[in-house]
Short mmCIF file of C-alpha atoms in Angstrom, two decimals:
data_model
loop_
_atom_site.label_atom_id
_atom_site.label_comp_id
_atom_site.label_asym_id
_atom_site.label_seq_id
_atom_site.Cartn_x
_atom_site.Cartn_y
_atom_site.Cartn_z
CA UNK Y 28 -15.65 -21.93 -3.24
CA UNK Y 29 -14.26 -21.99 0.56
CA UNK Y 30 -15.65 -25.47 2.46
CA UNK Y 31 -18.27 -24.26 5.08
CA UNK Y 32 -19.61 -27.04 7.30
CA UNK Y 33 -22.83 -25.73 8.68
CA UNK Y 34 -24.90 -26.58 11.99
CA UNK Y 35 -29.05 -26.56 13.15
CA UNK Y 36 -29.20 -26.21 16.50
CA UNK Y 37 -32.44 -26.75 18.72
CA UNK Y 38 -32.76 -27.89 21.42
CA UNK Y 39 -33.69 -31.28 22.34
CA UNK Y 40 -35.46 -30.80 25.06
CA UNK Y 41 -38.84 -29.40 22.46
CA UNK Y 42 -38.92 -33.37 21.54
CA UNK Y 43 -38.59 -35.47 24.83
CA UNK Y 44 -41.54 -32.75 25.63
CA UNK Y 45 -43.67 -33.41 22.41
CA UNK Y 46 -44.33 -29.86 22.93
CA UNK Y 47 -44.37 -30.50 18.71
CA UNK Y 48 -47.30 -31.88 17.37
CA UNK Y 49 -46.09 -35.10 14.12
CA UNK Y 50 -45.24 -31.85 11.69
CA UNK Y 51 -42.82 -30.68 14.07
CA UNK Y 52 -39.84 -33.23 12.28
CA UNK Y 53 -40.57 -32.49 9.06
CA UNK Y 54 -40.83 -28.82 8.53
CA UNK Y 55 -37.73 -28.02 10.66
CA UNK Y 56 -36.15 -30.19 8.55
CA UNK Y 57 -37.65 -28.64 5.60
CA UNK Y 58 -36.87 -25.13 6.68
CA UNK Y 59 -33.02 -26.64 6.68
CA UNK Y 60 -32.94 -28.14 3.69
CA UNK Y 61 -34.43 -24.77 1.60
CA UNK Y 62 -31.34 -23.05 4.53
CA UNK Y 63 -28.32 -25.46 3.31
CA UNK Y 64 -30.20 -24.80 -0.42
CA UNK Y 65 -29.27 -20.70 0.08
CA UNK Y 66 -25.69 -21.29 1.40
CA UNK Y 67 -25.11 -23.83 -1.23
CA UNK Y 68 -25.18 -21.19 -4.28
CA UNK Y 69 -22.27 -19.96 -3.04
CA UNK Y 70 -20.00 -22.28 -1.51
CA UNK Y 71 -19.58 -25.89 -0.39
CA UNK Y 72 -21.55 -27.04 2.13
CA UNK Y 73 -21.08 -29.63 4.34
CA UNK Y 74 -23.80 -30.48 6.50
CA UNK Y 75 -24.48 -31.68 10.19
CA UNK Y 76 -27.74 -31.54 9.98
CA UNK Y 77 -30.22 -30.48 12.82
CA UNK Y 78 -27.95 -30.44 16.38
CA UNK Y 79 -30.00 -31.56 19.14
CA UNK Y 80 -28.09 -33.80 21.60
CA UNK Y 81 -23.60 -34.19 21.57
CA UNK Y 82 -24.21 -37.31 19.52
CA UNK Y 83 -25.65 -36.00 16.53
CA UNK Y 84 -22.93 -33.22 16.99
CA UNK Y 85 -20.15 -36.02 17.26
CA UNK Y 86 -21.24 -37.23 14.07
CA UNK Y 87 -21.38 -33.49 12.37
CA UNK Y 88 -17.97 -33.32 13.62
CA UNK Y 89 -16.26 -36.06 12.71
CA UNK Y 90 -18.07 -34.83 8.63
CA UNK Y 91 -16.59 -31.68 9.47
CA UNK Y 92 -12.76 -33.59 10.44
CA UNK Y 93 -12.65 -35.23 7.28
CA UNK Y 94 -14.04 -32.58 4.75
CA UNK Y 95 -11.04 -30.57 6.09
CA UNK Y 96 -14.10 -27.57 6.14
CA UNK Y 97 -12.45 -23.79 5.76
CA UNK Y 98 -15.07 -22.09 8.01
CA UNK Y 99 -18.17 -22.94 10.70
CA UNK Y 100 -21.52 -21.78 10.46
CA UNK Y 101 -24.02 -22.60 13.91
CA UNK Y 102 -27.04 -21.32 13.05
CA UNK Y 103 -29.47 -21.15 15.97
CA UNK Y 104 -32.31 -22.69 14.39
CA UNK Y 105 -34.31 -22.39 17.89
CA UNK Y 106 -33.57 -22.43 21.20
CA UNK Y 107 -30.65 -24.75 22.20
CA UNK Y 108 -28.91 -26.16 24.64
CA UNK Y 109 -25.09 -25.05 24.93
CA UNK Y 110 -23.13 -28.61 24.88
CA UNK Y 111 -23.70 -29.46 21.27
CA UNK Y 112 -21.90 -26.73 20.11
CA UNK Y 113 -19.65 -26.87 22.47
CA UNK Y 114 -19.18 -29.96 22.44
CA UNK Y 115 -18.06 -29.07 18.41
CA UNK Y 116 -16.02 -25.88 18.32
CA UNK Y 117 -13.88 -28.15 21.55
CA UNK Y 118 -12.41 -29.92 18.94
CA UNK Y 119 -12.14 -27.53 15.87
CA UNK Y 120 -10.44 -24.16 17.78
CA UNK Y 121 -8.88 -23.11 14.90
CA UNK Y 122 -12.00 -23.02 12.23
CA UNK Y 123 -13.16 -19.06 12.04
CA UNK Y 124 -17.02 -19.66 13.70
CA UNK Y 125 -19.58 -17.48 12.47
CA UNK Y 126 -22.26 -17.22 14.94
CA UNK Y 127 -26.13 -17.43 12.73
CA UNK Y 128 -29.42 -15.96 14.33
CA UNK Y 129 -32.15 -17.09 12.62
CA UNK Y 130 -35.52 -16.76 12.08
CA UNK Y 131 -38.27 -18.03 9.47
CA UNK Y 132 -38.95 -14.69 8.54
CA UNK Y 133 -37.92 -11.52 8.37
CA UNK Y 134 -41.52 -10.19 9.79
CA UNK Y 135 -43.58 -11.87 12.80
CA UNK Y 136 -46.65 -12.88 11.72
CA UNK Y 137 -49.96 -11.61 13.63
CA UNK Y 138 -50.06 -13.45 16.50
CA UNK Y 139 -48.31 -17.08 17.81
CA UNK Y 140 -48.92 -20.25 19.87
CA UNK Y 141 -47.32 -20.91 21.70
CA UNK Y 142 -45.46 -23.83 19.40
CA UNK Y 143 -45.13 -20.91 16.86
CA UNK Y 144 -42.69 -19.02 19.35
CA UNK Y 145 -40.31 -21.90 19.55
CA UNK Y 146 -39.80 -22.01 15.77
CA UNK Y 147 -39.84 -18.36 16.52
CA UNK Y 148 -36.81 -18.94 19.42
CA UNK Y 149 -33.20 -18.20 17.59
CA UNK Y 150 -32.44 -15.18 18.91
CA UNK Y 151 -32.87 -17.06 22.34
CA UNK Y 152 -30.43 -19.43 21.60
CA UNK Y 153 -28.26 -16.17 20.18
CA UNK Y 154 -27.69 -14.45 22.82
CA UNK Y 155 -27.72 -17.78 24.91
CA UNK Y 156 -24.40 -19.31 22.91
CA UNK Y 157 -22.81 -15.29 22.17
CA UNK Y 158 -22.28 -14.78 26.18
CA UNK Y 159 -20.62 -18.24 26.55
CA UNK Y 160 -18.17 -17.92 23.58
CA UNK Y 161 -17.13 -14.40 24.96
CA UNK Y 162 -16.76 -15.16 28.90
CA UNK Y 163 -14.59 -18.92 27.54
CA UNK Y 164 -12.48 -16.49 25.10
CA UNK Y 165 -13.20 -18.44 21.92
CA UNK Y 166 -13.31 -15.37 18.62
CA UNK Y 167 -16.61 -16.01 16.73
CA UNK Y 168 -18.60 -13.86 14.41
CA UNK Y 169 -21.71 -13.00 14.27
CA UNK Y 170 -24.85 -12.48 12.02
CA UNK Y 171 -28.62 -11.73 12.34
CA UNK Y 172 -31.25 -12.63 9.65
CA UNK Y 173 -33.07 -14.90 7.40
CA UNK Y 174 -31.38 -16.71 4.49
CA UNK Y 175 -33.84 -15.51 2.08
CA UNK Y 176 -32.32 -12.13 2.84
CA UNK Y 177 -30.33 -11.36 0.33
CA UNK Y 178 -27.46 -9.39 2.92
CA UNK Y 179 -28.06 -11.37 4.90
CA UNK Y 180 -26.65 -14.30 2.27
CA UNK Y 181 -23.92 -11.46 1.96
CA UNK Y 182 -22.03 -11.08 4.66
CA UNK Y 183 -22.24 -15.38 5.54
CA UNK Y 184 -20.54 -14.83 2.52
CA UNK Y 185 -18.19 -12.84 3.36
CA UNK Y 186 -16.94 -14.03 6.00
CA UNK Y 187 -16.77 -17.71 4.57
CA UNK Y 188 -14.36 -16.59 1.87
CA UNK Y 189 -11.90 -14.64 4.65
CA UNK Y 190 -11.76 -17.88 6.08
CA UNK Y 191 -10.73 -19.45 3.03
CA UNK Y 192 -8.15 -16.83 2.28
CA UNK Y 193 -6.76 -17.03 5.80
CA UNK Y 194 -6.39 -20.41 5.35
CA UNK Y 195 -4.69 -20.14 1.22
CA UNK Y 196 -1.87 -17.21 3.19
CA UNK Y 197 -0.58 -20.93 5.10
CA UNK Y 198 2.71 -20.97 3.38
CA UNK Y 199 2.23 -18.79 0.11
CA UNK Y 200 5.30 -18.43 -1.40
CA UNK Y 201 6.53 -14.54 -1.37
CA UNK Y 202 9.54 -14.29 -3.97
CA UNK Y 203 11.36 -10.66 -3.53
CA UNK Y 204 13.48 -10.24 -6.21
CA UNK Y 205 16.27 -8.58 -4.79
CA UNK Y 206 16.06 -6.76 -1.49
CA UNK Y 207 13.88 -4.59 0.50
CA UNK Y 208 14.05 -0.68 -0.68
CA UNK Y 209 16.95 0.57 2.26
CA UNK Y 210 15.79 4.35 2.24
CA UNK Y 211 12.03 3.34 2.28
CA UNK Y 212 12.11 2.50 6.18
CA UNK Y 213 8.82 2.19 6.89
CA UNK Y 214 8.26 -0.62 4.28
CA UNK Y 215 10.59 -2.78 6.00
CA UNK Y 216 9.01 -5.80 8.42
CA UNK Y 217 9.57 -8.31 9.97
CA UNK Y 218 9.36 -11.60 7.64
CA UNK Y 219 8.80 -13.70 11.42
CA UNK Y 220 5.60 -11.46 11.93
CA UNK Y 221 4.47 -11.83 8.49
CA UNK Y 222 5.20 -15.79 8.83
CA UNK Y 223 3.67 -16.05 12.08
CA UNK Y 224 0.83 -14.12 11.51
CA UNK Y 225 -0.86 -14.21 7.85
CA UNK Y 226 1.34 -17.47 7.00
CA UNK Y 227 3.37 -16.86 4.23
CA UNK Y 228 7.27 -17.84 3.21
CA UNK Y 229 9.50 -15.33 1.82
CA UNK Y 230 11.22 -16.95 -0.71
CA UNK Y 231 15.24 -14.20 -2.14
CA UNK Y 232 15.48 -14.69 -5.67
CA UNK Y 233 18.54 -13.46 -6.38
CA UNK Y 234 19.23 -10.90 -9.49
CA UNK Y 235 21.92 -13.56 -11.35
CA UNK Y 236 18.70 -15.76 -11.52
CA UNK Y 237 16.32 -13.26 -13.71
CA UNK Y 238 20.05 -13.03 -15.41
CA UNK Y 239 19.83 -16.93 -15.94
CA UNK Y 240 16.29 -17.77 -16.40
CA UNK Y 241 15.98 -15.01 -18.72
CA UNK Y 242 19.35 -16.01 -20.56
CA UNK Y 243 17.05 -19.50 -21.41
CA UNK Y 244 14.35 -17.93 -23.18
CA UNK Y 245 13.75 -18.59 -26.96
CA UNK Y 246 13.89 -15.91 -29.56
CA UNK Y 247 10.49 -17.74 -31.30
CA UNK Y 248 9.26 -16.37 -27.42
CA UNK Y 249 10.02 -12.91 -27.11
CA UNK Y 250 8.99 -13.54 -31.38
CA UNK Y 251 5.67 -14.33 -29.88
CA UNK Y 252 5.00 -12.03 -27.16
CA UNK Y 253 5.94 -8.85 -29.60
CA UNK Y 254 3.68 -10.17 -32.12
CA UNK Y 255 0.54 -9.88 -29.11
CA UNK Y 256 1.32 -6.58 -28.84
CA UNK Y 257 -0.18 -5.20 -32.08
CA UNK Y 258 -3.07 -4.35 -30.52
CA UNK Y 259 -1.57 -1.85 -28.45
CA UNK Y 260 -0.36 1.52 -29.40
CA UNK Y 261 3.86 2.31 -29.23
CA UNK Y 262 5.73 4.96 -28.39
CA UNK Y 263 8.09 6.20 -31.19
CA UNK Y 264 10.49 6.27 -28.50
CA UNK Y 265 10.16 2.82 -27.44
CA UNK Y 266 13.12 0.40 -30.38
CA UNK Y 267 12.70 -2.53 -31.04
CA UNK Y 268 15.84 -4.22 -29.48
CA UNK Y 269 14.94 -2.08 -26.44
CA UNK Y 270 11.95 -4.25 -26.38
CA UNK Y 271 12.95 -7.38 -27.36
CA UNK Y 272 15.30 -7.65 -24.50
CA UNK Y 273 12.44 -6.45 -21.91
CA UNK Y 274 10.34 -9.03 -23.18
CA UNK Y 275 13.35 -11.29 -22.29
CA UNK Y 276 14.02 -10.17 -18.85
CA UNK Y 277 10.23 -9.64 -18.31
CA UNK Y 278 9.84 -13.71 -19.30
CA UNK Y 279 12.70 -15.18 -17.04
CA UNK Y 280 10.82 -14.32 -13.98
CA UNK Y 281 7.91 -15.80 -15.50
CA UNK Y 282 10.06 -18.19 -16.09
CA UNK Y 283 11.50 -17.70 -12.82
CA UNK Y 284 7.98 -17.85 -11.16
CA UNK Y 285 7.17 -21.26 -12.08
CA UNK Y 286 10.63 -22.90 -11.17
CA UNK Y 287 10.69 -21.53 -7.81
CA UNK Y 288 6.18 -21.92 -6.87
CA UNK Y 289 6.00 -18.30 -6.25
CA UNK Y 290 2.06 -16.63 -5.53
CA UNK Y 291 3.85 -13.47 -5.91
CA UNK Y 292 6.58 -10.87 -6.20
CA UNK Y 293 7.66 -7.93 -4.67
CA UNK Y 294 10.43 -6.51 -7.17
CA UNK Y 295 13.44 -4.08 -5.66
CA UNK Y 296 13.46 -2.54 -8.83
CA UNK Y 297 15.02 0.62 -7.29
CA UNK Y 298 17.59 -1.95 -6.81
CA UNK Y 299 21.24 -0.73 -8.01
CA UNK Y 300 22.31 -4.01 -9.13
CA UNK Y 301 19.73 -4.85 -11.17
CA UNK Y 302 19.96 -2.53 -12.71
CA UNK Y 303 23.86 -2.39 -13.84
CA UNK Y 304 23.90 -6.58 -14.70
CA UNK Y 305 20.10 -6.68 -16.56
CA UNK Y 306 20.46 -2.85 -17.37
CA UNK Y 307 16.61 -2.38 -16.85
CA UNK Y 308 13.81 -3.55 -14.47
CA UNK Y 309 10.58 -6.28 -15.50
CA UNK Y 310 8.11 -4.26 -16.54
CA UNK Y 311 5.53 -6.39 -19.23
CA UNK Y 312 2.44 -8.10 -18.65
CA UNK Y 313 3.10 -11.63 -18.31
CA UNK Y 314 0.12 -13.24 -19.06
CA UNK Y 315 1.09 -17.16 -17.15
CA UNK Y 316 1.75 -14.72 -13.84
CA UNK Y 317 -1.08 -12.54 -13.89
CA UNK Y 318 -3.72 -15.11 -15.68
CA UNK Y 319 -3.66 -17.81 -12.55
CA UNK Y 320 -3.41 -15.61 -9.86
CA UNK Y 321 -0.58 -13.98 -8.98
CA UNK Y 322 0.08 -10.82 -8.30
CA UNK Y 323 3.42 -8.73 -8.50
CA UNK Y 324 4.15 -5.34 -6.14
CA UNK Y 325 7.36 -3.06 -6.35
CA UNK Y 326 9.37 -0.83 -4.61
CA UNK Y 327 10.57 -4.59 -2.34
CA UNK Y 328 7.54 -3.86 -0.17
CA UNK Y 329 6.44 -7.74 1.39
CA UNK Y 330 3.54 -6.24 3.25
CA UNK Y 331 2.27 -4.34 -0.05
CA UNK Y 332 2.76 -7.44 -2.28
CA UNK Y 333 1.21 -9.16 0.81
CA UNK Y 334 -2.07 -6.80 0.77
CA UNK Y 335 -2.27 -7.66 -3.00
CA UNK Y 336 -2.05 -11.13 -2.87
CA UNK Y 337 -5.41 -10.49 -0.29
CA UNK Y 338 -7.28 -8.07 -2.35
CA UNK Y 339 -6.86 -11.12 -5.98
CA UNK Y 340 -7.34 -13.78 -2.82
CA UNK Y 341 -10.26 -12.54 -1.59
CA UNK Y 342 -12.49 -11.01 -5.11
CA UNK Y 343 -10.86 -12.97 -7.67
CA UNK Y 344 -9.85 -9.53 -9.36
CA UNK Y 345 -6.22 -8.64 -10.98
CA UNK Y 346 -4.92 -5.62 -8.30
CA UNK Y 347 -2.62 -2.76 -8.39
CA UNK Y 348 0.25 -2.24 -6.12
CA UNK Y 349 -0.13 1.64 -5.75
CA UNK Y 350 1.53 4.16 -4.18
CA UNK Y 351 -0.88 8.24 -4.11
CA UNK Y 352 0.73 10.83 -5.94
CA UNK Y 353 -0.89 13.36 -5.69
CA UNK Y 354 -4.22 14.84 -5.03
CA UNK Y 355 -7.82 17.33 -5.87
CA UNK Y 356 -8.82 18.75 -2.68
CA UNK Y 357 -11.81 20.67 -4.82
CA UNK Y 358 -12.98 17.45 -6.36
CA UNK Y 359 -11.87 15.15 -3.42
CA UNK Y 360 -9.68 12.54 -5.56
CA UNK Y 361 -6.11 10.97 -5.06
CA UNK Y 362 -4.20 10.03 -8.33
CA UNK Y 363 -2.70 6.55 -7.79
CA UNK Y 364 -0.49 4.56 -9.14
CA UNK Y 365 2.96 3.63 -9.84
CA UNK Y 366 5.76 2.37 -11.91
CA UNK Y 367 6.56 -1.61 -13.03
CA UNK Y 368 5.28 -3.84 -14.15
CA UNK Y 369 1.29 -3.90 -13.86
CA UNK Y 370 -1.57 -6.35 -14.32
CA UNK Y 371 -3.01 -4.51 -18.09
CA UNK Y 372 -6.14 -6.19 -17.33
CA UNK Y 373 -7.37 -3.42 -15.01
CA UNK Y 374 -7.73 -1.14 -18.32
CA UNK Y 375 -10.34 -0.93 -20.01
CA UNK Y 376 -8.92 -3.07 -22.85
CA UNK Y 377 -5.56 -3.44 -24.47
CA UNK Y 378 -6.52 -0.35 -27.62
CA UNK Y 379 -5.61 1.44 -24.90
CA UNK Y 380 -1.92 0.70 -23.35
CA UNK Y 381 0.80 1.96 -24.66
CA UNK Y 382 4.35 0.85 -24.16
CA UNK Y 383 6.71 3.62 -23.16
CA UNK Y 384 10.13 3.95 -22.63
CA UNK Y 385 10.98 3.76 -18.76
CA UNK Y 386 10.63 7.13 -17.60
CA UNK Y 387 12.81 6.93 -14.18
CA UNK Y 388 15.85 5.50 -15.74
CA UNK Y 389 15.96 6.94 -19.48
CA UNK Y 390 19.46 4.93 -20.70
CA UNK Y 391 18.03 1.98 -20.80
CA UNK Y 392 17.03 0.99 -24.07
CA UNK Y 393 15.39 -2.03 -22.91
CA UNK Y 394 13.73 -0.04 -19.62
CA UNK Y 395 9.83 0.08 -21.12
CA UNK Y 396 6.16 0.23 -19.80
CA UNK Y 397 2.93 -0.45 -20.37
CA UNK Y 398 1.24 2.83 -19.63
CA UNK Y 399 -2.48 2.51 -18.52
CA UNK Y 400 -5.14 4.42 -16.48
CA UNK Y 401 -7.78 1.88 -14.15
CA UNK Y 402 -11.82 0.98 -16.32
CA UNK Y 403 -14.15 3.05 -14.41
CA UNK Y 404 -15.92 1.18 -11.10
CA UNK Y 405 -16.66 1.41 -7.74
CA UNK Y 406 -13.09 0.22 -6.11
CA UNK Y 407 -11.27 -1.07 -2.55
CA UNK Y 408 -7.88 0.45 -1.51
CA UNK Y 409 -5.79 -1.70 1.69
CA UNK Y 410 -3.01 -1.03 2.92
CA UNK Y 411 -1.34 -3.44 5.76
CA UNK Y 412 0.32 -0.93 8.25
CA UNK Y 413 3.15 -3.02 10.09
CA UNK Y 414 3.21 -1.07 13.84
CA UNK Y 415 5.38 -2.12 16.70
CA UNK Y 416 3.31 -5.26 18.00
CA UNK Y 417 1.42 -6.19 14.10
CA UNK Y 418 -0.04 -5.37 11.75
CA UNK Y 419 -2.65 -2.79 11.42
CA UNK Y 420 -5.74 -3.41 7.93
CA UNK Y 421 -6.98 -0.22 6.51
CA UNK Y 422 -9.02 -0.33 3.99
CA UNK Y 423 -10.36 2.69 1.91
CA UNK Y 424 -12.87 2.58 -1.05
CA UNK Y 425 -13.50 5.03 -3.82
CA UNK Y 426 -14.75 5.03 -7.67
CA UNK Y 427 -11.80 4.93 -10.08
CA UNK Y 428 -12.53 7.86 -13.12
CA UNK Y 429 -12.98 8.11 -16.66
CA UNK Y 430 -9.51 8.43 -17.53
CA UNK Y 431 -7.00 8.57 -20.19
CA UNK Y 432 -3.71 10.41 -20.38
CA UNK Y 433 -3.71 12.20 -17.34
CA UNK Y 434 -0.38 10.68 -16.18
CA UNK Y 435 2.49 10.49 -18.63
CA UNK Y 436 3.42 6.61 -18.61
CA UNK Y 437 2.16 5.51 -15.74
CA UNK Y 438 0.36 3.28 -15.12
CA UNK Y 439 -2.42 4.96 -12.66
CA UNK Y 440 -6.18 5.62 -11.14
CA UNK Y 441 -8.03 8.95 -10.61
CA UNK Y 442 -9.78 8.04 -7.57
CA UNK Y 443 -13.17 9.47 -6.17
CA UNK Y 444 -13.07 9.07 -2.07
CA UNK Y 445 -15.93 8.16 -0.44
CA UNK Y 446 -14.36 9.68 2.88
CA UNK Y 447 -13.84 14.35 2.48
CA UNK Y 448 -9.57 13.70 1.98
CA UNK Y 449 -8.66 15.32 4.54
CA UNK Y 450 -9.88 13.10 7.06
CA UNK Y 451 -8.02 10.19 4.64
CA UNK Y 452 -4.69 12.02 5.02
CA UNK Y 453 -4.57 12.22 8.88
CA UNK Y 454 -6.70 8.76 9.46
CA UNK Y 455 -3.96 6.87 7.73
CA UNK Y 456 -1.09 8.78 9.12
CA UNK Y 457 -2.30 8.48 12.62
CA UNK Y 458 -2.96 4.88 12.53
CA UNK Y 459 1.16 5.35 10.00
CA UNK Y 460 0.67 3.78 6.75
CA UNK Y 461 3.24 3.49 3.73
CA UNK Y 462 2.84 5.50 0.79
CA UNK Y 463 1.77 2.07 -0.26
CA UNK Y 464 -2.24 0.81 -1.11
CA UNK Y 465 -3.03 -2.24 -3.30
CA UNK Y 466 -6.01 -1.45 -5.58
CA UNK Y 467 -8.78 -3.43 -6.70
CA UNK Y 468 -12.05 -2.94 -8.80
CA UNK Y 469 -15.42 -4.03 -6.16
CA UNK Y 470 -16.05 -3.35 -2.70
CA UNK Y 471 -14.61 -5.19 -0.12
CA UNK Y 472 -14.27 -3.76 3.37
CA UNK Y 473 -16.56 -5.75 4.70
CA UNK Y 474 -14.54 -9.41 3.64
CA UNK Y 475 -11.41 -7.55 4.16
CA UNK Y 476 -12.87 -6.69 7.87
CA UNK Y 477 -13.78 -10.58 8.57
CA UNK Y 478 -10.50 -11.38 7.10
CA UNK Y 479 -8.71 -8.55 9.86
CA UNK Y 480 -10.83 -10.78 12.74
CA UNK Y 481 -9.86 -14.13 11.34
CA UNK Y 482 -6.19 -13.30 11.54
CA UNK Y 483 -7.25 -11.44 14.87
CA UNK Y 484 -5.79 -7.66 13.65
CA UNK Y 485 -7.23 -3.89 13.67
CA UNK Y 486 -8.74 -2.94 10.66
CA UNK Y 487 -10.01 0.32 10.21
CA UNK Y 488 -12.30 0.96 7.62
CA UNK Y 489 -11.67 5.08 6.60
CA UNK Y 490 -15.35 5.61 4.96
CA UNK Y 491 -16.31 5.00 8.65
CA UNK Y 492 -13.50 5.99 9.98
CA UNK Y 493 -13.19 3.03 13.69
CA UNK Y 494 -12.31 0.55 13.77
CA UNK Y 495 -13.05 -2.82 13.57
#
């Protein structure tokens, strides 16, 4: 839950000139309490209350600093002078700012008194301060609407969540096991750029570290894990000895994640050393990893696993590392998926998960996958493209369709895109995405766009085919 600082801005001039009747202040504070209550349903609110002076702004600022807020919402409650808000943001330069143009209702009364006009004057303040913010170069996000409107509250909530995740990414630890994939140059990424823009730290993990960790896994833990698989299907081509070895290697990875305090892992699963030493790649579901919000990606693709981490933190949902295998132009569908370790919570239930051999390395007895299709429903796909200057977030949305056994052996999803298929491919090649996409249930387009804005990155929402 994000920690959000809140200011209700109004000009002291209204009180100094005594334009208001005796109930003016009481009515204002009552409305502010209602706004705060509406915001508090989604996030922790640190309120500065009604702010009409620089002194009140300083008091609110002290509270924001003490609470260490993730985001600041400046509500233009009525027309307001600039200085109180400028006083606050001058010392919160790194805090994402949302400017809220508010009115008492989304429909005007049939007539307005001069006093009523004051109560409805938030748009004047919003346009006034927005010009000052733009001229000063201060980044902000703008929202307009009343606190009783669900869409307005969703916009504010998405912004606050994005601000929180931008902060959480700072010093998130991503394990790279053991290295990037040499022949996929489009997945190579500058780790300094990852650290300076997203804030993540890359931790190198050797194959020998995984081997040593796996050697410490107890046989009782292997047996307990195999017992937990009884609700799943098992291919007759999976042998008991191979499964036991596969479990040991995967549990060894879980131990490394814990010991190294990792938030994500990118496995170079086609690495020759990994296969020579381990005689398999770790591919089995790990409750102690996935159920704690830790993500796993493949092929040593760091930007791909950052995309997964972003989606996981923004949504609290399991994610999938995918590539676009192929498509059906007539049905406007793409078939996505990938070999390797995946979060089986994306499946409808455990009964549809099948343990199969690693079809890409058939000689490795310990090569065991968990094959399934993603449960039906809306999904978001995210690619983080590394450009010549920075990163570019590309978002596609669609519907995962109900399919079973559409693809042998691979975790996969059949996705009907919102955007025409050919437009999708033209747009993605124009940006320069990789073949890898992170997938998550739900529609996260707006919150990803908010995150990109906070991080200072370009973002393309493909069903709109425009940059934001």
